[in-house]
CSV table of C-alpha atoms (C1' of nucleotides) in Angstrom, one decimal:
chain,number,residue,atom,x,y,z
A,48,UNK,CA,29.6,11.3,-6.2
A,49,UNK,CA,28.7,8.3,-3.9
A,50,UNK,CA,26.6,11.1,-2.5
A,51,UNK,CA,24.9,11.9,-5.9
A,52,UNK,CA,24.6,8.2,-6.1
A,53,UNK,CA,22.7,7.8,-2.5
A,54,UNK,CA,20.2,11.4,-3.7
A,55,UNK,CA,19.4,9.5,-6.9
A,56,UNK,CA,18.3,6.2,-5.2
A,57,UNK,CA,16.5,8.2,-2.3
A,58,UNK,CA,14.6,9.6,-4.9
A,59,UNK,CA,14.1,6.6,-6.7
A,60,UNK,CA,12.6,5.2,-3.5
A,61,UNK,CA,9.6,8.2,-3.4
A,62,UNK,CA,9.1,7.6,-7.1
A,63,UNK,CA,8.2,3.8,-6.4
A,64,UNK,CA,5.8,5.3,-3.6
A,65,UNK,CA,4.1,7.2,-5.6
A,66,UNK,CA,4.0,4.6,-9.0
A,67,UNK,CA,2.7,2.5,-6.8
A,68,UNK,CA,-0.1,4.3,-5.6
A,69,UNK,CA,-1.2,5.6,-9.1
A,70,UNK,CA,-0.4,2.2,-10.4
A,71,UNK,CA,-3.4,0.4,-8.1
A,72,UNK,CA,-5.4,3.8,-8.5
A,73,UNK,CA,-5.0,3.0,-12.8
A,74,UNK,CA,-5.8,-0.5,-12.2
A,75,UNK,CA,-9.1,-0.8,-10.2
A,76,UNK,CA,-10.6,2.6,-12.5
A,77,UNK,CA,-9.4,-0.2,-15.5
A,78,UNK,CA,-11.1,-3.3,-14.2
A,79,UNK,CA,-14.1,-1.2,-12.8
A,80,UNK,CA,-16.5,-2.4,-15.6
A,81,UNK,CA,-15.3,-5.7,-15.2
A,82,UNK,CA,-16.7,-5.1,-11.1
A,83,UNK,CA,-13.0,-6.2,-10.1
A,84,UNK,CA,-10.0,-4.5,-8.3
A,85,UNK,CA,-6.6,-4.4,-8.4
A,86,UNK,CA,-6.1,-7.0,-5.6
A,87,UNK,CA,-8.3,-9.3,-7.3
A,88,UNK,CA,-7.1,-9.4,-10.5
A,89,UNK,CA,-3.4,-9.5,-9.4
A,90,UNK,CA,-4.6,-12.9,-7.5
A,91,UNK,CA,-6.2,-14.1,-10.7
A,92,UNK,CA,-3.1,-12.8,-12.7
A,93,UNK,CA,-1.2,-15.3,-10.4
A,94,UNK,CA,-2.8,-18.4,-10.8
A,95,UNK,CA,-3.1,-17.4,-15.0
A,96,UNK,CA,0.4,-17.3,-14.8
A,97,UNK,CA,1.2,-20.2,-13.3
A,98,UNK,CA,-0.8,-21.9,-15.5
A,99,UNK,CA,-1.7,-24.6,-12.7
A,100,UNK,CA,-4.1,-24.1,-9.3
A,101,UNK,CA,-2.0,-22.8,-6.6
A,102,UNK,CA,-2.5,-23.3,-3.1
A,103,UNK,CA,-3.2,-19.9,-1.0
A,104,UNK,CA,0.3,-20.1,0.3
A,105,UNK,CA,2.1,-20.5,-3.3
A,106,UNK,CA,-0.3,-17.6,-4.9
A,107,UNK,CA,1.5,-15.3,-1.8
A,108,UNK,CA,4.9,-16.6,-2.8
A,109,UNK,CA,4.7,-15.8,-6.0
A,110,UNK,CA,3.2,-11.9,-5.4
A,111,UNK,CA,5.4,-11.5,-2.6
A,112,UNK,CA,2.5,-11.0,0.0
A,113,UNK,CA,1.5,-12.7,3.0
A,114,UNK,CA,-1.0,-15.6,2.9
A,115,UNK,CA,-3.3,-14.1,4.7
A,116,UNK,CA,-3.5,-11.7,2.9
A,117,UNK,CA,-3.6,-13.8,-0.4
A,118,UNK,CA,-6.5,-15.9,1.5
A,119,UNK,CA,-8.1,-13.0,1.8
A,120,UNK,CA,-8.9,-12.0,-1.6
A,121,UNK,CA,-9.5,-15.9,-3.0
A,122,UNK,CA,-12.2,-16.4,-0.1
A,123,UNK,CA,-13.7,-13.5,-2.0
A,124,UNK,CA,-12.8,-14.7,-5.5
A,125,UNK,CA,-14.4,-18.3,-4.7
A,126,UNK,CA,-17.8,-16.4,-2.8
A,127,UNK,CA,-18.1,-15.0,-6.4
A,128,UNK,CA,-18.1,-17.8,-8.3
A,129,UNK,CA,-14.5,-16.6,-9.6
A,130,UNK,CA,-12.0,-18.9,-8.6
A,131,UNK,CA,-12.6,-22.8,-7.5
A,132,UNK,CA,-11.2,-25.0,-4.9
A,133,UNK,CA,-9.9,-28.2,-6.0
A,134,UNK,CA,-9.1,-31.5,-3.9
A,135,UNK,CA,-5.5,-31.4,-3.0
A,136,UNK,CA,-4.0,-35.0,-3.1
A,137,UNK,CA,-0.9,-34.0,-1.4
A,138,UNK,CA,-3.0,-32.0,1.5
A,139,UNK,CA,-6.4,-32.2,3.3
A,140,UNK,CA,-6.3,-28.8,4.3
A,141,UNK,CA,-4.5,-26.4,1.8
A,142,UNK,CA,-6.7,-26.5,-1.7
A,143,UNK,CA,-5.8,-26.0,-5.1
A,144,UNK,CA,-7.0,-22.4,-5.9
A,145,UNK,CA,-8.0,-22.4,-9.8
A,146,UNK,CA,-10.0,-19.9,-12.2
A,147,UNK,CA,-13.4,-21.0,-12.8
A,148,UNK,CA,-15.0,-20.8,-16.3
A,149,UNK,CA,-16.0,-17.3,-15.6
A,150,UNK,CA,-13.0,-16.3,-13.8
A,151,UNK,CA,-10.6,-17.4,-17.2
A,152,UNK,CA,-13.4,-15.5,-19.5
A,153,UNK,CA,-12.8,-12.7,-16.6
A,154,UNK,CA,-9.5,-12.7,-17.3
A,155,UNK,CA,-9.3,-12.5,-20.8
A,156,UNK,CA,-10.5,-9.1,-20.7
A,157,UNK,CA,-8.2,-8.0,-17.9
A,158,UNK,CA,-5.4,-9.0,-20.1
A,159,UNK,CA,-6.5,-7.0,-22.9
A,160,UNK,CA,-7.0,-4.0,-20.6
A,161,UNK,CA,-4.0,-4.4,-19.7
A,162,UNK,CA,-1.9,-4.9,-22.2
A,163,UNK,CA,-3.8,-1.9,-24.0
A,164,UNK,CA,-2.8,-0.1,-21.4
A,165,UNK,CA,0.7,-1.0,-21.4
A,166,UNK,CA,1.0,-0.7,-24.6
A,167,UNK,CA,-0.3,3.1,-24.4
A,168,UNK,CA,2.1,4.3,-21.9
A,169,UNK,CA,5.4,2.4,-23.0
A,170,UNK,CA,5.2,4.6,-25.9
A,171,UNK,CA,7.6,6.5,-26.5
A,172,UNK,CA,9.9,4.9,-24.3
A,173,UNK,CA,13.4,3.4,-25.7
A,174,UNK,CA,13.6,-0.2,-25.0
A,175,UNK,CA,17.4,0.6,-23.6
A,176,UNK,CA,15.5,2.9,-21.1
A,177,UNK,CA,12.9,-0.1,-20.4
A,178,UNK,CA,15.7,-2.6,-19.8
A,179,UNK,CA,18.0,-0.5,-17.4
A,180,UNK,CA,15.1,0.5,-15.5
A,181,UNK,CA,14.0,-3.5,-15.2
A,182,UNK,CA,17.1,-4.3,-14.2
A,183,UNK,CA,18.0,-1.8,-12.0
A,184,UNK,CA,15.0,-2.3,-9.9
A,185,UNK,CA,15.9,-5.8,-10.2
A,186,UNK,CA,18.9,-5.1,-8.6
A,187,UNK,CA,17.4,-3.0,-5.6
A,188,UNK,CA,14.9,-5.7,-5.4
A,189,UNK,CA,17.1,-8.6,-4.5
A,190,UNK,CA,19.5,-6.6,-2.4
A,191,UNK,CA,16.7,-5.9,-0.3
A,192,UNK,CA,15.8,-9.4,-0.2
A,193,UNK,CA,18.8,-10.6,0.9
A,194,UNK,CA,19.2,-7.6,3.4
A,195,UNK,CA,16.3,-8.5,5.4
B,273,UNK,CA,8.5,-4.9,-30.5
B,274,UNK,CA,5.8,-2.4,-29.6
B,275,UNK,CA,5.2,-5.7,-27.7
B,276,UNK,CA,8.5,-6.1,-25.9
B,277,UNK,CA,7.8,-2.5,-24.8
B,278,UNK,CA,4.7,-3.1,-23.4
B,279,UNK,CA,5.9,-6.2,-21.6
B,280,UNK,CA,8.8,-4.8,-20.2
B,281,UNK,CA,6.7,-2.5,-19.0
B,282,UNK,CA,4.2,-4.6,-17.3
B,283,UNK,CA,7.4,-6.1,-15.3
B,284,UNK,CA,8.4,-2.8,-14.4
B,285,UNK,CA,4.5,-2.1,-13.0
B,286,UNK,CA,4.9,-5.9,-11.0
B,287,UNK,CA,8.4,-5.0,-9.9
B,288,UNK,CA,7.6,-1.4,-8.2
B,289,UNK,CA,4.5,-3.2,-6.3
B,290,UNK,CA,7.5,-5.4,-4.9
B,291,UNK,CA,9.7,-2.5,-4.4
B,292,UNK,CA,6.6,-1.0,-2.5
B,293,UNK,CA,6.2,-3.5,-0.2
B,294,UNK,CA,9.7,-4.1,0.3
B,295,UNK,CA,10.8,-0.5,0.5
B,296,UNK,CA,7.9,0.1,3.4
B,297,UNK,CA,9.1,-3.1,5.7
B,298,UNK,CA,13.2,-1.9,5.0
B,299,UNK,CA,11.9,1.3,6.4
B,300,UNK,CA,9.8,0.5,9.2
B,301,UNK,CA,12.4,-1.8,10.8
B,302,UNK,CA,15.1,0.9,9.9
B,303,UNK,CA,13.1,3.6,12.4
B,304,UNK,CA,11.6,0.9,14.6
B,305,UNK,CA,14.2,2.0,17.3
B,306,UNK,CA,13.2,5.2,17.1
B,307,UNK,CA,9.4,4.2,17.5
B,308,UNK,CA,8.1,5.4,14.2
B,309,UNK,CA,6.9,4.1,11.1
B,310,UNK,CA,7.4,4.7,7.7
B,311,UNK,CA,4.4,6.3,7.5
B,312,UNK,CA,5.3,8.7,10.2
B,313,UNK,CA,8.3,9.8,8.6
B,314,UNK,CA,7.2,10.6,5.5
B,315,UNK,CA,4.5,13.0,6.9
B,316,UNK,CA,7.8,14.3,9.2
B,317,UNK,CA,10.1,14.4,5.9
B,318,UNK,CA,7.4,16.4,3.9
B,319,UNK,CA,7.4,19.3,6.5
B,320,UNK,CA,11.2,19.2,6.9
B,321,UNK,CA,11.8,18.8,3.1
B,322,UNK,CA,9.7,22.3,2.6
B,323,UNK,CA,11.3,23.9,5.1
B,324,UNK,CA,8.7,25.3,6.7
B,325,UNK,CA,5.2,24.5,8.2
B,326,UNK,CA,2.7,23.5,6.1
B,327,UNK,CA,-1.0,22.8,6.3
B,328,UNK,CA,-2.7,19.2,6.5
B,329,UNK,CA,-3.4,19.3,2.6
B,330,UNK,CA,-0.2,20.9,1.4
B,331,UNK,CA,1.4,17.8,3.4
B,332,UNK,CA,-0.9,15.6,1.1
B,333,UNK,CA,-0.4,17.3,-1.7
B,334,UNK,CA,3.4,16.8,-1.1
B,335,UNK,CA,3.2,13.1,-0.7
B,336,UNK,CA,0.5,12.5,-3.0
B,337,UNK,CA,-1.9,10.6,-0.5
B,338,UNK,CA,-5.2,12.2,0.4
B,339,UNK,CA,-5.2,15.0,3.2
B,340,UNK,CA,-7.3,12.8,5.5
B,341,UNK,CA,-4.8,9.9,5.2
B,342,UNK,CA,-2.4,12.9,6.2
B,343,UNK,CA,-4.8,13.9,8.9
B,344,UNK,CA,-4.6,10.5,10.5
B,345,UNK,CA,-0.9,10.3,10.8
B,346,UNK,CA,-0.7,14.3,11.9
B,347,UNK,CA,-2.8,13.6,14.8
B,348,UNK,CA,-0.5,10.6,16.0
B,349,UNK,CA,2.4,12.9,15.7
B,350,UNK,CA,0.7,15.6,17.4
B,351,UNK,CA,-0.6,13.7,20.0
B,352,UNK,CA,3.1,11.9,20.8
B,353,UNK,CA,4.7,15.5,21.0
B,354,UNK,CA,6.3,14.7,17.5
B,355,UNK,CA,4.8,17.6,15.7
B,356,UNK,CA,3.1,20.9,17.0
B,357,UNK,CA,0.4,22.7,15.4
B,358,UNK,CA,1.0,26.6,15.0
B,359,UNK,CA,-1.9,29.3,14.4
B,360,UNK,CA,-2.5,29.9,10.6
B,361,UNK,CA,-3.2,33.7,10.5
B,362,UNK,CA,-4.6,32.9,6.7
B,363,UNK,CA,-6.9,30.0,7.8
B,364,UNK,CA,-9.0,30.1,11.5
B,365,UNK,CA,-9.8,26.1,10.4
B,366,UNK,CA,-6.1,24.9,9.4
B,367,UNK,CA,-3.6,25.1,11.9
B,368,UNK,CA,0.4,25.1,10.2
B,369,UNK,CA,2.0,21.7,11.3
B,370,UNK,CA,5.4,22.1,12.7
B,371,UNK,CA,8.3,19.4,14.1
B,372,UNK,CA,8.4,20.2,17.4
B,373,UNK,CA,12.1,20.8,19.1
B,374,UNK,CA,11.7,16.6,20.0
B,375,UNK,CA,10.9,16.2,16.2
B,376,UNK,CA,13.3,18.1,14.6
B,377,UNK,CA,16.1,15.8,16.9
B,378,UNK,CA,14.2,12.7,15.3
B,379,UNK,CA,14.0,13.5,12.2
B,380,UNK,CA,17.7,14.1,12.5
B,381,UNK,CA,18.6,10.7,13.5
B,382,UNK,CA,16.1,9.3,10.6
B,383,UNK,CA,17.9,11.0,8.4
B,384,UNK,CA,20.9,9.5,9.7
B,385,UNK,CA,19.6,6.4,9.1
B,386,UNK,CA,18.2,6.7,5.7
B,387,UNK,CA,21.7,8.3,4.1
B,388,UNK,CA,23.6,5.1,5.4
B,389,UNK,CA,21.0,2.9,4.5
B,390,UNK,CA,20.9,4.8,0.8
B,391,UNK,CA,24.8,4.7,0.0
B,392,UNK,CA,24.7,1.0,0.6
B,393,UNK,CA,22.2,0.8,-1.2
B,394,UNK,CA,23.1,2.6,-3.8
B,395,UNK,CA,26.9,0.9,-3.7
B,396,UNK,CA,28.0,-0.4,-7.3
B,397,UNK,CA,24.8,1.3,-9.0
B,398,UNK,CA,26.1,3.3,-11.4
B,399,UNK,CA,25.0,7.1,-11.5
B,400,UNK,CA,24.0,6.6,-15.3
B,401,UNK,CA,21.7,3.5,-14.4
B,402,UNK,CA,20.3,5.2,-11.7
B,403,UNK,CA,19.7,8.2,-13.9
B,404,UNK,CA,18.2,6.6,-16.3
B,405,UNK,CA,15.5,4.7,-13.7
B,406,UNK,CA,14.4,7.5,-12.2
B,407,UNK,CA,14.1,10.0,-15.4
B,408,UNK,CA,12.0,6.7,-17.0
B,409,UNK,CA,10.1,6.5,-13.5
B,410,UNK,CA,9.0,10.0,-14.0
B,411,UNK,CA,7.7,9.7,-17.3
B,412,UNK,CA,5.4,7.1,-16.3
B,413,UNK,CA,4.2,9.0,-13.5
B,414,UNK,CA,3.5,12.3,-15.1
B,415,UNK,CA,2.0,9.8,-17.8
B,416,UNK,CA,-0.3,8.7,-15.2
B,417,UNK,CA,-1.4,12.0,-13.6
B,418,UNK,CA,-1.9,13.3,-17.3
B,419,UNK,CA,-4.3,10.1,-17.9
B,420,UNK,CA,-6.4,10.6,-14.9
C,267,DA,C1',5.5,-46.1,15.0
C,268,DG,C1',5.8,-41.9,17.8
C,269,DA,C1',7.1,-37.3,19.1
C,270,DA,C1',8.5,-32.9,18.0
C,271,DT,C1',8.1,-29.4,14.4
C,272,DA,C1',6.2,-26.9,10.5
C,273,DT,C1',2.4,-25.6,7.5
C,274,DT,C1',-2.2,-24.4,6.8
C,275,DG,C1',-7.0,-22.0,7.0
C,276,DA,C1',-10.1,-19.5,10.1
C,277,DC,C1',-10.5,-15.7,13.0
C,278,DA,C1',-9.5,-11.3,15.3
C,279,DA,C1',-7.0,-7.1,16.0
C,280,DC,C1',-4.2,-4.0,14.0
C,281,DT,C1',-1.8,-0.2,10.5
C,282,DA,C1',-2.3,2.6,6.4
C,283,DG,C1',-4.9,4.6,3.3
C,284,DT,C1',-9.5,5.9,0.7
C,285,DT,C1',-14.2,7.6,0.2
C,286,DG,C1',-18.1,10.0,1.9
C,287,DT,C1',-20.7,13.1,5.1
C,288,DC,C1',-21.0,17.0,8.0
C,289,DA,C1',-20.5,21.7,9.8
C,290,DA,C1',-17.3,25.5,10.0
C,291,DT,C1',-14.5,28.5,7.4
C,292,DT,C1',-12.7,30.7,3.2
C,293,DG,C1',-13.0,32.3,-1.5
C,294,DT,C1',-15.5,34.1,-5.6
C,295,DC,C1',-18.7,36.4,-8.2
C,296,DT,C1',-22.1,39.9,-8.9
D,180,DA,C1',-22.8,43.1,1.3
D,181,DG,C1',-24.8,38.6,0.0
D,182,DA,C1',-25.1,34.2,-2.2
D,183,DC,C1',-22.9,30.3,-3.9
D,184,DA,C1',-19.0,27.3,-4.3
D,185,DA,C1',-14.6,25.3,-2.5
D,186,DT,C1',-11.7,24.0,1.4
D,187,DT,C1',-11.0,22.1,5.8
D,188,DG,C1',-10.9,18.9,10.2
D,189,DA,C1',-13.7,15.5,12.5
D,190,DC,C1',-15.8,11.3,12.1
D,191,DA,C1',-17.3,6.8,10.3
D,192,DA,C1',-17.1,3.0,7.1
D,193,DC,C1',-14.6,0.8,3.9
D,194,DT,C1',-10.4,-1.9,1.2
D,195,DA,C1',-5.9,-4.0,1.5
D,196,DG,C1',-2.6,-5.9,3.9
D,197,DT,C1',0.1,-7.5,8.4
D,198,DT,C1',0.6,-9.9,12.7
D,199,DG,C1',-0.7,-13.2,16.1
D,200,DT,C1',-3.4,-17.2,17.9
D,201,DC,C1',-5.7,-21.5,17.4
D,202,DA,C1',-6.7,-26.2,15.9
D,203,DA,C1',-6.0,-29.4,12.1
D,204,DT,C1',-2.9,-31.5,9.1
D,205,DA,C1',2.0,-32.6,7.2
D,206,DT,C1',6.7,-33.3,7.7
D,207,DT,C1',10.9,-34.7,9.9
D,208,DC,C1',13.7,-37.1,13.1
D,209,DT,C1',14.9,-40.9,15.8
DNA sequence: AGAATATTGACAACTAGTTGTCAATTGTCT
DNA sequence: AGACAATTGACAACTAGTTGTCAATATTCT
């Protein structure tokens, strides 16, 4: 049974691979019109969430990313007029990343995409099944965290 | 509560991008002493999984990444005596891709590796949770194959 | 205050994967 | 058999993200 146990969760594992690939494939075909990608708007998504500019290095925090990586797609989101760099009092060097005018219109319609979309394909599904999923990857999730 | 559905969801969609990322460093550093990569064994655990050899695009199919992202990681495995390519009596183009005698002993200590790693994972998860995850996992994803 | 240390953005090189093109091969249809 | 379509590996260009280096800025310790 701990065998059955370690099968499950092995297969669990190449599930999340795969989710995760049609997941990002989903998201850029949904945010095509909108000329944005799945990076982009998970950036944007951060700082919405937030509801406060970021700095680079908070925005990576918060999607579990490197900075680099973060700095990446802002440079790109600021080069089109998406995001805006604000003074940072507390540092000369690390910005506050916010969404510009057309960067919160922008996200408006992402979020209603989105939450179309979620809306479509959590139907059906029992809020029980919902939670224990949620949890249990919540589980996996800080295990591996503390792990490494 | 439509809308707690959808919501939940949306977590679950955040959390498996984690779980990706996290999932991909656990396993590189797992097989680092063995000089591969995650990416490397999944190609090597598709082959082994069916048992036999399989060509370039049946390896993609398996894995659900495109046969040139296959392709890529074949050659490397190839090339580092990992995997062999055997004559494909049905195809002059598409060679089958076999472990070598070398790969076959390393896939063996992978898998080693993986089951450990997997039943402490796994520890204190119950069988129903984890039942429950992956059955919901696979709704979504045959969901999201249906959709596209 | 001054020195050691950590954080930060820019830059470059890298892994992993996708998309598109090309020519060779294979499959299908009549 | 012959023509047309699909599959395949090689190659190149691309997105997304990581790692490492550098100089500038912040932080901490004494």
């Amino acid at each position: 049974m701990k065998q059955d146990q370690a099968a499950l969760f092995t297969e669990i594992v190449l599930k999340v691979f795969r989710l995760n690939g049609c997941f990002l494939a989903t998201g850029d075909k949904l945010v095509q019109p909108l000329e944005l990608t799945s990076a982009k708007w998970q950036v944007m998504g951060a700082v919405a969430l937030a509801g406060e500019p970021l700095t680079a290095p908070h925005i990576a925090e918060a999607m579990g990313i490197t900075r680099q990586g973060v700095q990446k797609q802002v440079n790109a989101l600021v080069a089109s007029g998406i995001m805006v760099l604000q003074q940072n009092p507390d540092h000369k060097r690390s910005p506050r990343i916010a969404l510009s005018e057309k960067g919160k219109q922008l996200y408006d319609q992402v979020d209603d995409l989105n939450s179309n979309w979620s809306q479509s394909m959590a139907e059906g599904l029992s809020n029980e099944a919902l939670q224990v999923t949620l949890q249990t990857l919540e589980i996996i999730h800080s295990r591996l965290l503390k792990q490494q």
